[in-house]
Amino acid sequence: MSTAAANEADAGGHELRDLVTGLGRAFGGALVFSLPMLMTMEMWELGFAMERWRLLLLLASSLPMLMFLSHYSGFEATWGWKDDLRDVAIAYGIALLSSTILLFVLGVIGPGMRAPELVGKIVIHAIPAALGALLGRSQFGQSDEEEEEEREQSYGSELGIMAAGSLYLGLNVAPTEEMILIAFRMTDWQSLALIALSLLLMHGFVFASEFKGSEATPDTPWWSAFLRFTTVGYAIALAISCYVLWTFGRFDGLSFSTALGVLVVLGFPAAIGAAAARLIL
């Protein structure tokens, strides 16, 4: 075998290993991110009862975020929107496959189930699974070459990462009845205390991350970091929470004050997800 042929064979083997590794990380990420929702009864019910136009809207609105995550933290390095679109399609495929297998094994779906219910239950779980598939690389480690290929994060990309973290934790708990129950039990003062606690913990994460990958530095004044990251991040968490609650119909039939209370309650885990995402990703 000539030297050129040997080099070509080595390159082909390296590409195959990278592909298998990337797909393995994607499946692992899909499982980690979707398993809590795959085993949640409210998510099963939403797959059956949720209005189909809201489900389609959630699916469509998740596409830009998945494209963003593919570019900055996908299971392989990409350098153009076509590569990102391809990886998002692969992530959706992995998400649909993993969700179908697990829902079947868990007895949530099976033969004889009507097609609309079957499709609804699979698709609603595929969204967080696709999110996890794209984050497989950051969840399960990177090679030295991949770390060198990482892109510098701008302020806008950091906000996008916080939105992704908010969406993940928001999807986890928004379908549960506990969100509404907690909001009913809390007083106005407790709601205000929860807002303050959310902001305090988010700001703590900013300093716990030691400004990793951030435009800010340890020398940045605390009030600047608070305004640019903590406050804006919390606003993003509330916006994501509001959209998720509306999508799942959790605002239906509630008064404005109660709906606002539910938003504050869900905003707490969404804010933690936004802050933690800057550490994880």
Tab-separated table of C-alpha atoms in Angstrom:
chain	number	residue	atom	x	y	z
A	1	MET	CA	0.000	0.000	0.000
A	2	SER	CA	1.365	3.411	-0.968
A	3	THR	CA	1.929	6.183	1.529
A	4	ALA	CA	-0.899	8.249	-0.012
A	5	ALA	CA	-3.321	5.326	0.215
A	6	ALA	CA	-2.304	4.684	3.826
A	7	ASN	CA	-2.830	8.326	4.738
A	8	GLU	CA	-6.210	8.284	3.040
A	9	ALA	CA	-7.202	5.145	4.934
A	10	ASP	CA	-6.092	6.700	8.227
A	11	ALA	CA	-8.072	9.851	7.467
A	12	GLY	CA	-11.148	7.777	6.636
A	13	GLY	CA	-10.795	5.799	9.857
A	14	HIS	CA	-10.388	9.008	11.857
A	15	GLU	CA	-13.519	10.501	10.280
A	16	LEU	CA	-15.482	7.322	11.029
A	17	ARG	CA	-14.356	7.372	14.673
A	18	ASP	CA	-15.330	11.030	14.944
A	19	LEU	CA	-18.743	10.270	13.462
A	20	VAL	CA	-19.376	7.338	15.816
A	21	THR	CA	-18.158	9.373	18.797
A	22	GLY	CA	-20.356	12.321	17.847
A	23	LEU	CA	-23.436	10.122	17.438
A	24	GLY	CA	-22.701	8.378	20.735
A	25	ARG	CA	-22.494	11.699	22.532
A	26	ALA	CA	-25.696	12.807	20.824
A	27	PHE	CA	-27.603	9.731	22.006
A	28	GLY	CA	-26.196	10.169	25.504
A	29	GLY	CA	-27.181	13.833	25.592
A	30	ALA	CA	-30.664	13.016	24.312
A	31	LEU	CA	-31.150	10.520	27.148
A	32	VAL	CA	-29.808	12.818	29.868
A	33	PHE	CA	-31.956	15.763	28.819
A	34	SER	CA	-35.195	13.931	27.996
A	35	LEU	CA	-35.372	11.167	30.620
A	36	PRO	CA	-37.015	13.289	33.366
A	37	MET	CA	-39.778	14.300	30.941
A	38	LEU	CA	-40.111	10.828	29.449
A	39	MET	CA	-41.072	9.599	32.928
A	40	THR	CA	-43.485	12.449	33.750
A	41	MET	CA	-47.208	11.701	33.525
A	42	GLU	CA	-48.168	15.301	32.686
A	43	MET	CA	-45.959	15.173	29.587
A	44	TRP	CA	-47.721	12.012	28.440
A	45	GLU	CA	-51.076	13.734	28.857
A	46	LEU	CA	-49.907	16.832	26.989
A	47	GLY	CA	-48.853	14.675	24.066
A	48	PHE	CA	-52.463	13.550	23.824
A	49	ALA	CA	-54.428	16.656	24.825
A	50	MET	CA	-52.246	19.567	23.705
A	51	GLU	CA	-53.612	21.616	20.818
A	52	ARG	CA	-51.716	20.572	17.715
A	53	TRP	CA	-51.068	24.117	16.504
A	54	ARG	CA	-49.364	24.945	19.797
A	55	LEU	CA	-47.244	21.816	19.518
A	56	LEU	CA	-46.271	22.706	15.949
A	57	LEU	CA	-45.451	26.245	17.045
A	58	LEU	CA	-43.226	24.912	19.839
A	59	LEU	CA	-41.497	22.640	17.347
A	60	ALA	CA	-40.964	25.507	14.887
A	61	SER	CA	-39.807	27.989	17.536
A	62	SER	CA	-37.239	25.515	18.850
A	63	LEU	CA	-35.494	25.381	15.457
A	64	PRO	CA	-33.615	28.726	15.741
A	65	MET	CA	-32.349	27.806	19.206
A	66	LEU	CA	-31.217	24.396	18.010
A	67	MET	CA	-29.411	26.032	15.085
A	68	PHE	CA	-27.686	28.354	17.558
A	69	LEU	CA	-26.674	25.463	19.823
A	70	SER	CA	-25.386	23.479	16.861
A	71	HIS	CA	-23.108	26.365	15.955
A	72	TYR	CA	-21.734	26.993	19.458
A	73	SER	CA	-22.009	23.697	21.343
A	74	GLY	CA	-23.088	20.997	18.888
A	75	PHE	CA	-21.908	17.384	18.957
A	76	GLU	CA	-19.371	18.269	16.249
A	77	ALA	CA	-17.756	21.488	15.064
A	78	THR	CA	-19.686	23.283	12.316
A	79	TRP	CA	-18.727	26.322	10.265
A	80	GLY	CA	-21.797	27.274	8.259
A	81	TRP	CA	-25.587	27.334	8.434
A	82	LYS	CA	-25.844	24.327	6.112
A	83	ASP	CA	-23.733	22.269	8.509
A	84	ASP	CA	-25.844	23.505	11.415
A	85	LEU	CA	-29.075	22.613	9.608
A	86	ARG	CA	-27.730	19.153	8.845
A	87	ASP	CA	-26.769	18.561	12.473
A	88	VAL	CA	-30.151	19.819	13.698
A	89	ALA	CA	-31.836	17.336	11.349
A	90	ILE	CA	-29.612	14.557	12.715
A	91	ALA	CA	-30.395	15.666	16.284
A	92	TYR	CA	-34.131	15.544	15.573
A	93	GLY	CA	-33.730	12.077	14.055
A	94	ILE	CA	-31.840	10.825	17.108
A	95	ALA	CA	-34.397	12.484	19.400
A	96	LEU	CA	-37.354	10.886	17.624
A	97	LEU	CA	-35.687	7.463	17.645
A	98	SER	CA	-34.621	7.566	21.304
A	99	SER	CA	-37.998	8.949	22.447
A	100	THR	CA	-39.907	6.299	20.503
A	101	ILE	CA	-37.812	3.446	21.913
A	102	LEU	CA	-38.001	4.630	25.518
A	103	LEU	CA	-41.711	5.489	25.430
A	104	PHE	CA	-42.417	2.036	24.011
A	105	VAL	CA	-40.235	0.265	26.592
A	106	LEU	CA	-41.890	2.256	29.391
A	107	GLY	CA	-45.326	1.275	28.103
A	108	VAL	CA	-46.403	4.840	27.362
A	109	ILE	CA	-46.999	4.079	23.681
A	110	GLY	CA	-47.857	0.794	22.031
A	111	PRO	CA	-49.803	-1.014	19.343
A	112	GLY	CA	-53.429	0.032	18.954
A	113	MET	CA	-52.831	3.648	19.987
A	114	ARG	CA	-54.350	6.226	17.653
A	115	ALA	CA	-51.899	7.984	15.351
A	116	PRO	CA	-52.513	11.572	16.658
A	117	GLU	CA	-51.824	10.505	20.244
A	118	LEU	CA	-48.822	8.418	19.220
A	119	VAL	CA	-47.248	11.218	17.195
A	120	GLY	CA	-48.036	13.855	19.837
A	121	LYS	CA	-46.369	11.927	22.654
A	122	ILE	CA	-43.257	11.269	20.604
A	123	VAL	CA	-42.871	14.774	19.190
A	124	ILE	CA	-43.329	16.612	22.501
A	125	HIS	CA	-40.544	14.521	24.043
A	126	ALA	CA	-38.326	14.834	20.982
A	127	ILE	CA	-37.815	18.581	21.524
A	128	PRO	CA	-35.821	18.296	24.802
A	129	ALA	CA	-34.141	15.164	23.439
A	130	ALA	CA	-32.927	17.112	20.373
A	131	LEU	CA	-31.641	19.809	22.709
A	132	GLY	CA	-29.670	17.194	24.616
A	133	ALA	CA	-28.375	15.576	21.434
A	134	LEU	CA	-26.822	18.849	20.310
A	135	LEU	CA	-25.280	19.414	23.734
A	136	GLY	CA	-23.754	15.948	23.859
A	137	ARG	CA	-20.245	17.243	23.205
A	138	SER	CA	-20.248	19.710	26.088
A	139	GLN	CA	-21.927	17.178	28.387
A	140	PHE	CA	-19.565	14.265	27.741
A	141	GLY	CA	-16.247	15.969	27.129
A	142	GLN	CA	-14.250	17.286	24.225
A	143	SER	CA	-10.983	16.408	22.663
A	144	ASP	CA	-8.115	18.879	22.675
A	145	GLU	CA	-8.705	19.558	18.978
A	146	GLU	CA	-12.378	20.298	19.583
A	147	GLU	CA	-11.534	22.659	22.430
A	148	GLU	CA	-9.226	24.581	20.096
A	149	GLU	CA	-12.056	24.834	17.563
A	150	GLU	CA	-14.466	26.429	20.027
A	151	ARG	CA	-15.688	29.823	18.984
A	152	GLU	CA	-15.258	32.905	21.087
A	153	GLN	CA	-18.508	33.795	22.767
A	154	SER	CA	-20.011	37.202	22.231
A	155	TYR	CA	-22.498	38.859	24.563
A	156	GLY	CA	-25.323	37.772	22.256
A	157	SER	CA	-24.177	34.149	22.272
A	158	GLU	CA	-24.079	34.166	26.078
A	159	LEU	CA	-27.685	35.345	26.144
A	160	GLY	CA	-28.567	32.553	23.727
A	161	ILE	CA	-26.922	30.006	26.002
A	162	MET	CA	-28.918	31.348	28.954
A	163	ALA	CA	-32.122	31.036	26.907
A	164	ALA	CA	-31.283	27.393	26.157
A	165	GLY	CA	-30.734	26.651	29.849
A	166	SER	CA	-34.016	28.341	30.727
A	167	LEU	CA	-35.876	26.352	28.093
A	168	TYR	CA	-34.480	23.052	29.314
A	169	LEU	CA	-35.444	23.442	32.978
A	170	GLY	CA	-38.670	25.216	32.013
A	171	LEU	CA	-39.741	22.266	29.883
A	172	ASN	CA	-38.928	19.939	32.762
A	173	VAL	CA	-41.264	21.459	35.333
A	174	ALA	CA	-43.797	23.619	33.436
A	175	PRO	CA	-46.164	20.696	32.689
A	176	THR	CA	-46.479	19.716	36.354
A	177	GLU	CA	-49.426	20.686	38.534
A	178	GLU	CA	-47.040	21.696	41.288
A	179	MET	CA	-46.275	24.996	39.526
A	180	ILE	CA	-49.885	26.119	39.944
A	181	LEU	CA	-50.200	24.615	43.439
A	182	ILE	CA	-47.096	26.454	44.668
A	183	ALA	CA	-48.341	29.726	43.167
A	184	PHE	CA	-51.654	29.347	45.026
A	185	ARG	CA	-49.894	28.730	48.327
A	186	MET	CA	-47.420	31.596	48.099
A	187	THR	CA	-48.186	35.064	49.419
A	188	ASP	CA	-47.224	38.264	47.588
A	189	TRP	CA	-44.272	38.713	49.928
A	190	GLN	CA	-43.072	35.205	49.253
A	191	SER	CA	-43.292	35.847	45.510
A	192	LEU	CA	-41.147	38.947	45.900
A	193	ALA	CA	-38.692	36.968	48.028
A	194	LEU	CA	-38.501	34.302	45.316
A	195	ILE	CA	-37.690	36.959	42.711
A	196	ALA	CA	-34.923	38.323	44.943
A	197	LEU	CA	-33.588	34.807	45.571
A	198	SER	CA	-33.594	34.079	41.836
A	199	LEU	CA	-31.555	37.199	41.129
A	200	LEU	CA	-29.170	36.501	44.015
A	201	LEU	CA	-28.478	32.926	42.922
A	202	MET	CA	-28.082	33.940	39.293
A	203	HIS	CA	-25.538	36.566	40.258
A	204	GLY	CA	-23.742	33.992	42.380
A	205	PHE	CA	-23.393	31.769	39.313
A	206	VAL	CA	-21.785	34.656	37.414
A	207	PHE	CA	-18.976	34.786	39.964
A	208	ALA	CA	-18.882	31.008	40.491
A	209	SER	CA	-18.100	30.623	36.784
A	210	GLU	CA	-15.124	32.938	37.270
A	211	PHE	CA	-16.347	34.715	34.149
A	212	LYS	CA	-15.389	31.690	32.026
A	213	GLY	CA	-15.880	32.418	28.346
A	214	SER	CA	-17.444	35.742	29.185
A	215	GLU	CA	-16.936	39.259	27.944
A	216	ALA	CA	-16.853	40.302	31.584
A	217	THR	CA	-13.726	39.864	33.718
A	218	PRO	CA	-13.122	39.627	37.484
A	219	ASP	CA	-12.318	43.338	37.349
A	220	THR	CA	-15.767	44.180	35.991
A	221	PRO	CA	-17.806	46.186	38.549
A	222	TRP	CA	-20.437	44.039	40.250
A	223	TRP	CA	-23.244	46.367	39.185
A	224	SER	CA	-22.207	46.079	35.527
A	225	ALA	CA	-22.256	42.270	35.665
A	226	PHE	CA	-25.557	42.411	37.540
A	227	LEU	CA	-27.224	44.611	34.933
A	228	ARG	CA	-25.742	42.967	31.825
A	229	PHE	CA	-25.956	39.317	32.842
A	230	THR	CA	-28.092	38.759	35.936
A	231	THR	CA	-30.957	41.138	35.205
A	232	VAL	CA	-31.052	40.439	31.473
A	233	GLY	CA	-30.727	36.709	32.128
A	234	TYR	CA	-33.648	36.778	34.534
A	235	ALA	CA	-35.753	38.663	31.984
A	236	ILE	CA	-34.919	35.958	29.434
A	237	ALA	CA	-35.871	33.257	31.945
A	238	LEU	CA	-39.244	34.922	32.562
A	239	ALA	CA	-39.878	35.310	28.828
A	240	ILE	CA	-39.067	31.638	28.184
A	241	SER	CA	-41.227	30.621	31.154
A	242	CYS	CA	-44.147	32.692	29.906
A	243	TYR	CA	-43.958	31.121	26.460
A	244	VAL	CA	-43.681	27.565	27.801
A	245	LEU	CA	-46.591	28.045	30.232
A	246	TRP	CA	-48.747	29.487	27.462
A	247	THR	CA	-47.780	26.663	25.098
A	248	PHE	CA	-48.768	24.021	27.649
A	249	GLY	CA	-52.029	25.840	28.424
A	250	ARG	CA	-51.077	26.523	32.041
A	251	PHE	CA	-52.456	30.076	31.884
A	252	ASP	CA	-55.868	28.911	30.676
A	253	GLY	CA	-58.611	29.852	33.137
A	254	LEU	CA	-56.281	31.615	35.584
A	255	SER	CA	-56.688	35.164	36.816
A	256	PHE	CA	-53.935	37.658	36.008
A	257	SER	CA	-52.552	37.631	39.560
A	258	THR	CA	-52.478	33.842	39.711
A	259	ALA	CA	-50.886	33.606	36.273
A	260	LEU	CA	-48.249	36.100	37.377
A	261	GLY	CA	-47.571	33.986	40.455
A	262	VAL	CA	-47.154	30.849	38.339
A	263	LEU	CA	-44.746	32.770	36.093
A	264	VAL	CA	-42.620	33.799	39.080
A	265	VAL	CA	-42.576	30.210	40.354
A	266	LEU	CA	-41.452	28.758	37.019
A	267	GLY	CA	-39.053	31.674	36.599
A	268	PHE	CA	-37.037	30.346	39.540
A	269	PRO	CA	-35.878	27.035	37.972
A	270	ALA	CA	-35.675	28.730	34.568
A	271	ALA	CA	-33.326	31.346	36.053
A	272	ILE	CA	-31.168	28.648	37.622
A	273	GLY	CA	-31.069	26.875	34.264
A	274	ALA	CA	-30.014	30.088	32.556
A	275	ALA	CA	-27.233	30.734	35.061
A	276	ALA	CA	-25.999	27.134	35.172
A	277	ALA	CA	-25.911	26.945	31.379
A	278	ARG	CA	-23.060	29.463	31.343
A	279	LEU	CA	-21.047	27.014	33.469
A	280	ILE	CA	-22.002	23.840	31.594
A	281	LEU	CA	-21.758	25.125	28.040
